[in-house]
Tab-separated table of C-alpha atoms in Angstrom:
chain	number	residue	atom	x	y	z
Q	3	MET	CA	-1.305	71.210	11.276
Q	4	LYS	CA	0.621	68.125	10.228
Q	5	PRO	CA	-0.758	65.979	7.396
Q	6	ARG	CA	-2.362	62.707	8.417
Q	7	ARG	CA	-1.891	59.371	6.673
Q	8	ALA	CA	-5.080	59.939	4.678
Q	9	ASP	CA	-3.674	63.249	3.409
Q	10	TRP	CA	-0.436	61.635	2.286
Q	11	LEU	CA	-2.326	58.850	0.537
Q	12	ALA	CA	-4.576	61.343	-1.270
Q	13	VAL	CA	-1.557	63.259	-2.581
Q	14	LEU	CA	0.223	60.070	-3.654
Q	15	LYS	CA	-2.902	58.816	-5.404
Q	16	GLU	CA	-3.162	61.997	-7.468
Q	17	LEU	CA	0.533	61.952	-8.340
Q	18	LYS	CA	0.248	58.340	-9.463
Q	19	ILE	CA	-2.800	59.065	-11.625
Q	20	MET	CA	-0.908	61.961	-13.215
Q	21	GLU	CA	2.189	59.746	-13.615
Q	22	HIS	CA	4.051	62.660	-12.055
Q	23	PRO	CA	7.866	62.335	-11.973
Q	24	LEU	CA	7.870	63.386	-8.314
Q	25	PHE	CA	5.692	60.450	-7.219
Q	26	PHE	CA	8.545	58.299	-5.935
Q	27	GLU	CA	10.320	61.219	-4.287
Q	28	VAL	CA	7.176	62.191	-2.376
Q	29	ALA	CA	6.474	58.539	-1.534
Q	30	GLU	CA	9.947	58.107	-0.040
Q	31	ILE	CA	9.526	61.280	2.017
Q	32	ALA	CA	6.170	59.998	3.270
Q	33	LEU	CA	7.752	56.739	4.450
Q	34	LEU	CA	9.963	58.690	6.841
Q	35	GLU	CA	7.166	60.829	8.294
Q	36	GLU	CA	5.669	59.634	11.568
Q	37	THR	CA	2.234	60.948	10.583
Q	38	PHE	CA	2.236	58.648	7.545
Q	39	GLU	CA	2.365	55.609	9.824
Q	40	ALA	CA	4.166	53.522	7.213
Q	41	ASN	CA	3.592	49.779	7.118
Q	42	ILE	CA	5.262	46.983	5.198
Q	43	ARG	CA	2.740	47.153	2.355
Q	44	ASP	CA	3.641	50.792	1.727
Q	45	TYR	CA	7.249	49.764	1.206
Q	46	THR	CA	6.201	46.839	-0.980
Q	47	LYS	CA	4.143	49.090	-3.265
Q	48	ILE	CA	7.069	51.433	-3.814
Q	49	ILE	CA	9.412	48.503	-4.475
Q	50	HIS	CA	6.881	47.176	-6.984
Q	51	GLY	CA	6.674	50.589	-8.653
Q	52	TYR	CA	10.436	50.827	-9.028
Q	53	GLY	CA	10.495	47.263	-10.307
Q	54	LYS	CA	7.980	48.065	-13.052
Q	55	GLN	CA	10.353	50.781	-14.254
Q	56	ASN	CA	13.335	48.435	-13.982
Q	57	ARG	CA	14.940	50.694	-11.355
Q	58	LEU	CA	16.582	47.919	-9.371
Q	59	GLN	CA	18.946	50.026	-7.298
Q	60	GLU	CA	16.172	52.284	-6.010
Q	61	ALA	CA	14.017	49.259	-5.178
Q	62	GLU	CA	16.874	47.622	-3.282
Q	63	ASN	CA	17.499	50.872	-1.396
Q	64	ILE	CA	13.860	50.895	-0.251
Q	65	LEU	CA	14.222	47.283	0.898
Q	66	VAL	CA	17.305	48.185	2.943
Q	67	SER	CA	15.514	51.205	4.415
Q	68	MET	CA	12.561	49.016	5.344
Q	69	LYS	CA	14.788	46.539	7.175
Q	70	ARG	CA	16.573	49.346	9.024
Q	71	ARG	CA	13.257	50.546	10.366
Q	72	GLY	CA	12.601	47.132	11.849
Q	73	PHE	CA	10.220	45.718	9.253
Q	74	ILE	CA	10.709	42.027	8.509
Q	75	CYS	CA	10.427	40.979	4.864
Q	76	ASP	CA	7.403	38.788	4.293
Q	77	GLN	CA	6.420	36.573	1.382
Q	78	VAL	CA	4.595	39.373	-0.453
Q	79	THR	CA	7.576	41.734	-0.395
Q	80	LEU	CA	10.075	39.049	-1.375
Q	81	THR	CA	7.816	37.833	-4.191
Q	82	THR	CA	7.777	41.404	-5.497
Q	83	MET	CA	11.577	41.282	-5.533
Q	84	VAL	CA	11.545	37.969	-7.431
Q	85	HIS	CA	9.267	39.575	-10.043
Q	86	MET	CA	11.620	42.516	-10.322
Q	87	TYR	CA	14.779	40.441	-10.724
Q	88	SER	CA	12.967	38.192	-13.193
Q	89	LYS	CA	11.982	41.106	-15.435
Q	90	ALA	CA	15.518	42.469	-15.227
Q	91	GLY	CA	16.913	39.119	-16.373
Q	92	ASN	CA	18.847	38.500	-13.149
Q	93	LEU	CA	18.083	34.834	-12.529
Q	94	LYS	CA	20.663	34.423	-9.738
Q	95	LEU	CA	19.117	37.145	-7.576
Q	96	ALA	CA	15.629	35.820	-8.340
Q	97	GLU	CA	16.704	32.340	-7.184
Q	98	ASP	CA	18.393	33.707	-4.058
Q	99	THR	CA	15.280	35.689	-3.147
Q	100	PHE	CA	13.063	32.665	-3.790
Q	101	GLU	CA	15.220	30.643	-1.396
Q	102	GLU	CA	14.837	33.458	1.135
Q	103	ILE	CA	11.061	33.068	0.841
Q	104	LYS	CA	11.396	29.362	1.639
Q	105	LEU	CA	13.413	30.191	4.749
Q	106	LEU	CA	10.435	32.089	6.156
Q	107	GLY	CA	9.038	28.687	7.095
Q	108	GLN	CA	5.630	29.344	5.568
Q	109	GLN	CA	3.904	27.494	2.752
Q	110	LEU	CA	4.668	29.205	-0.527
Q	111	ASP	CA	1.646	30.596	-2.335
Q	112	LYS	CA	0.925	30.495	-6.055
Q	113	ARG	CA	2.230	34.034	-6.561
Q	114	SER	CA	5.674	33.177	-5.228
Q	115	TYR	CA	5.864	30.001	-7.295
Q	116	GLY	CA	4.513	31.813	-10.344
Q	117	ALA	CA	7.098	34.578	-10.059
Q	118	MET	CA	9.949	32.052	-9.978
Q	119	ILE	CA	8.495	29.998	-12.835
Q	120	MET	CA	8.315	33.163	-14.950
Q	121	ALA	CA	11.940	33.910	-14.035
Q	122	TYR	CA	13.000	30.520	-15.396
Q	123	ILE	CA	10.932	31.039	-18.547
Q	124	ARG	CA	12.514	34.444	-19.164
Q	125	ALA	CA	15.938	32.865	-18.645
Q	126	GLY	CA	15.176	30.285	-21.341
Q	127	MET	CA	14.844	27.434	-18.836
Q	128	PRO	CA	11.200	26.314	-19.084
Q	129	GLU	CA	12.077	22.821	-17.825
Q	130	ARG	CA	13.116	24.301	-14.467
Q	131	GLY	CA	9.855	26.213	-14.388
Q	132	GLU	CA	7.892	23.074	-15.165
Q	133	GLY	CA	9.678	21.356	-12.287
Q	134	LEU	CA	8.323	24.009	-9.926
Q	135	LEU	CA	4.879	23.510	-11.445
Q	136	ARG	CA	5.039	19.823	-10.507
Q	137	GLU	CA	6.179	20.828	-7.022
Q	138	MET	CA	3.085	23.017	-6.782
Q	139	ASP	CA	0.882	20.093	-7.794
Q	140	ASN	CA	2.405	17.975	-5.043
Q	141	GLU	CA	1.600	20.722	-2.543
Q	142	GLU	CA	-1.918	21.074	-4.020
Q	143	ILE	CA	-1.203	24.673	-4.968
Q	144	TYR	CA	-2.730	25.617	-8.297
Q	145	ALA	CA	-0.965	27.978	-10.672
Q	146	GLY	CA	-2.775	30.712	-12.541
Q	147	SER	CA	-3.639	30.237	-16.202
Q	148	GLU	CA	-1.021	32.816	-17.199
Q	149	VAL	CA	1.744	30.530	-15.878
Q	150	TYR	CA	0.575	27.565	-17.949
Q	151	LYS	CA	0.231	29.784	-21.018
Q	152	ALA	CA	3.724	31.204	-20.585
Q	153	LEU	CA	5.232	27.724	-20.241
Q	154	LEU	CA	3.345	26.464	-23.273
Q	155	ARG	CA	4.477	29.482	-25.280
Q	156	ALA	CA	8.103	28.923	-24.273
Q	157	TYR	CA	8.054	25.293	-25.389
Q	158	SER	CA	6.128	26.222	-28.528
Q	159	MET	CA	8.631	28.828	-29.697
Q	160	ASN	CA	11.492	26.357	-29.175
Q	161	GLY	CA	9.744	23.547	-31.028
Q	162	ASN	CA	9.856	21.398	-27.888
Q	163	THR	CA	6.861	19.228	-28.733
Q	164	LYS	CA	7.101	16.930	-25.715
Q	165	GLY	CA	7.224	19.880	-23.334
Q	166	ALA	CA	4.338	21.557	-25.133
Q	167	GLN	CA	2.297	18.340	-24.948
Q	168	ARG	CA	2.949	17.984	-21.219
Q	169	VAL	CA	1.919	21.537	-20.401
Q	170	PHE	CA	-1.093	21.372	-22.731
Q	171	GLY	CA	-2.262	18.274	-20.863
Q	172	ALA	CA	-1.468	19.789	-17.459
Q	173	LEU	CA	-3.486	22.923	-18.062
Q	174	GLN	CA	-6.531	20.834	-18.950
Q	175	ILE	CA	-6.102	18.781	-15.764
Q	176	ALA	CA	-5.970	22.115	-13.921
Q	177	GLY	CA	-9.422	22.907	-15.308
Q	178	ILE	CA	-8.324	25.402	-17.965
Q	179	SER	CA	-10.273	24.939	-21.191
Q	180	PRO	CA	-8.003	25.390	-24.230
Q	181	ASP	CA	-9.051	28.052	-26.716
Q	182	ALA	CA	-7.873	28.551	-30.297
Q	183	LYS	CA	-4.823	30.533	-29.126
Q	184	LEU	CA	-3.631	27.764	-26.807
Q	185	CYS	CA	-4.231	25.156	-29.491
Q	186	GLY	CA	-2.290	27.380	-31.866
Q	187	LEU	CA	0.701	27.275	-29.526
Q	188	LEU	CA	0.642	23.468	-29.544
Q	189	ILE	CA	0.329	23.395	-33.335
Q	190	ASN	CA	3.193	25.876	-33.597
Q	191	ALA	CA	5.447	23.583	-31.552
Q	192	TYR	CA	4.954	20.882	-34.184
Q	193	GLN	CA	5.440	23.423	-36.968
Q	194	VAL	CA	8.755	24.619	-35.553
Q	195	ALA	CA	9.868	21.003	-35.059
Q	196	GLY	CA	8.957	20.139	-38.652
Q	197	GLN	CA	6.272	17.624	-37.677
Q	198	SER	CA	3.484	18.437	-40.112
Q	199	GLU	CA	1.335	15.367	-39.510
Q	200	GLU	CA	1.327	15.976	-35.754
Q	201	ALA	CA	0.418	19.616	-36.415
Q	202	HIS	CA	-2.520	18.444	-38.533
Q	203	ILE	CA	-3.638	15.979	-35.847
Q	204	ALA	CA	-3.536	18.729	-33.199
Q	205	PHE	CA	-5.605	20.926	-35.525
Q	206	GLU	CA	-8.223	18.206	-36.019
Q	207	ASN	CA	-8.330	17.513	-32.276
Q	208	MET	CA	-9.106	21.182	-31.759
Q	209	ARG	CA	-12.001	20.971	-34.203
Q	210	ARG	CA	-13.313	17.789	-32.611
Q	211	ALA	CA	-13.340	19.626	-29.292
Q	212	GLY	CA	-15.799	22.067	-30.848
Q	213	LEU	CA	-13.397	24.973	-31.316
Q	214	GLU	CA	-13.642	27.144	-34.405
Q	215	PRO	CA	-10.304	27.003	-36.275
Q	216	SER	CA	-8.665	30.408	-36.449
Q	217	ASP	CA	-6.849	31.755	-39.482
Q	218	LYS	CA	-3.647	31.560	-37.442
Q	219	CYS	CA	-4.097	27.835	-36.773
Q	220	VAL	CA	-4.752	27.118	-40.457
Q	221	ALA	CA	-1.670	29.147	-41.360
Q	222	LEU	CA	0.470	27.185	-38.900
Q	223	VAL	CA	-0.563	23.842	-40.403
Q	224	LEU	CA	0.241	25.156	-43.887
Q	225	ALA	CA	3.614	26.417	-42.651
Q	226	ALA	CA	4.323	22.964	-41.214
Q	227	TYR	CA	3.563	21.326	-44.561
Q	228	GLU	CA	5.674	23.920	-46.368
Q	229	LYS	CA	8.641	23.207	-44.101
Q	230	GLN	CA	8.523	19.565	-45.230
Q	231	ASN	CA	7.620	20.469	-48.820
Q	232	LYS	CA	4.341	18.524	-48.712
Q	233	LEU	CA	2.295	20.546	-51.180
Q	234	ASN	CA	-0.201	17.806	-51.988
Q	235	LYS	CA	-0.915	17.271	-48.290
Q	236	ALA	CA	-1.441	21.002	-47.863
Q	237	LEU	CA	-3.864	21.158	-50.785
Q	238	ASP	CA	-5.785	18.144	-49.453
Q	239	PHE	CA	-5.968	19.905	-46.090
Q	240	LEU	CA	-7.371	23.058	-47.698
Q	241	MET	CA	-9.915	21.120	-49.746
Q	242	ASP	CA	-11.128	19.357	-46.593
Q	243	LEU	CA	-11.602	22.740	-44.949
Q	244	GLU	CA	-13.489	24.042	-47.960
Q	245	ARG	CA	-15.823	21.035	-47.903
Q	246	ASP	CA	-16.515	21.755	-44.242
Q	247	GLY	CA	-17.305	25.382	-44.981
Q	248	VAL	CA	-14.180	26.807	-43.355
Q	249	VAL	CA	-13.091	29.997	-45.112
Q	250	VAL	CA	-9.334	30.408	-45.468
Q	251	GLY	CA	-8.285	33.773	-44.056
Q	252	LYS	CA	-5.679	36.357	-44.917
Q	253	GLU	CA	-2.665	34.875	-43.116
Q	254	ALA	CA	-3.184	31.335	-44.395
Q	255	SER	CA	-3.801	32.597	-47.942
Q	256	ALA	CA	-0.605	34.634	-47.828
Q	257	ILE	CA	1.455	31.617	-46.734
Q	258	LEU	CA	0.044	29.491	-49.546
Q	259	ALA	CA	0.601	32.238	-52.130
Q	260	GLN	CA	4.231	32.734	-51.074
Q	261	TRP	CA	4.822	28.991	-51.122
Q	262	LEU	CA	3.442	28.607	-54.628
Q	263	LYS	CA	5.461	31.597	-55.779
Q	264	LYS	CA	8.652	29.977	-54.495
Q	265	LEU	CA	7.769	26.912	-56.537
Q	266	GLY	CA	7.316	29.107	-59.603
Q	267	VAL	CA	3.672	28.194	-60.015
Q	268	VAL	CA	2.544	31.634	-61.174
Q	269	GLU	CA	-0.954	30.740	-62.359
Q	270	GLN	CA	-1.819	29.111	-59.047
Q	271	VAL	CA	-0.573	32.209	-57.223
Q	272	GLU	CA	-2.806	34.455	-59.289
Q	273	GLN	CA	-5.764	32.171	-58.623
Q	274	VAL	CA	-5.124	32.261	-54.863
Q	275	LEU	CA	-4.907	36.047	-54.951
Q	276	ARG	CA	-8.155	36.313	-56.934
Q	277	GLU	CA	-9.933	34.033	-54.476
Q	278	PHE	CA	-8.558	36.017	-51.564
Q	279	ALA	CA	-9.700	39.309	-53.118
Q	280	ALA	CA	-13.198	37.884	-53.550
Q	281	THR	CA	-13.530	36.964	-49.829
């Protein structure tokens, strides 16, 4: 008795749960069996699996095999390929595949756009990704929150304050409520750029929005002041927090202690450490 599709799927499910090394070999055998009744999604899942393991050649071989059997690549399969090339750092192939999606003549969905935006971010080209985000807005296609966060993070790490501001505003327009982590990314952009006052303003805006300041956000403002050697401003900032009942956490305390140590202010360092030990 030949195995039916349900039998093949049951075996593959168990192999996947076990993370068995023979999973892909069995899956490829199943694709060739008539009783498996393979469809395009079966091929896509295997391509995705190879992509997650960065096995590009095997994934491309499955794509070729799929085409030989008369299956036409659709947006889902091609988007999976864009994801794969993106993770592998091959921007050219990601772009070529994205163009292939456009040639299908269908409206691109948020997954296809998102995959290409992430490819640009990974390639260190967030501006190109932001351009696609604007294209999505024009088409009234709304990106997922993870895309906005990734763009904001990319601008933040580079100290691109204007880019970070744009994306921070765009995500709010998209209905995403900023949390302390997102605010921290905006503050970090100012910190990296050496704009301490702007970092402080972003911090206060976060508080005015009703968000509890995290230790990380406090630490970032202190780091911004340290970069510009504005010790008095930093101390004023900390005293304001103390008056408002905000307890300075471990990371912020460590930054202040290291800063004071660099300045050779030993007594102040010891005081900071004593206060930290008491919290």
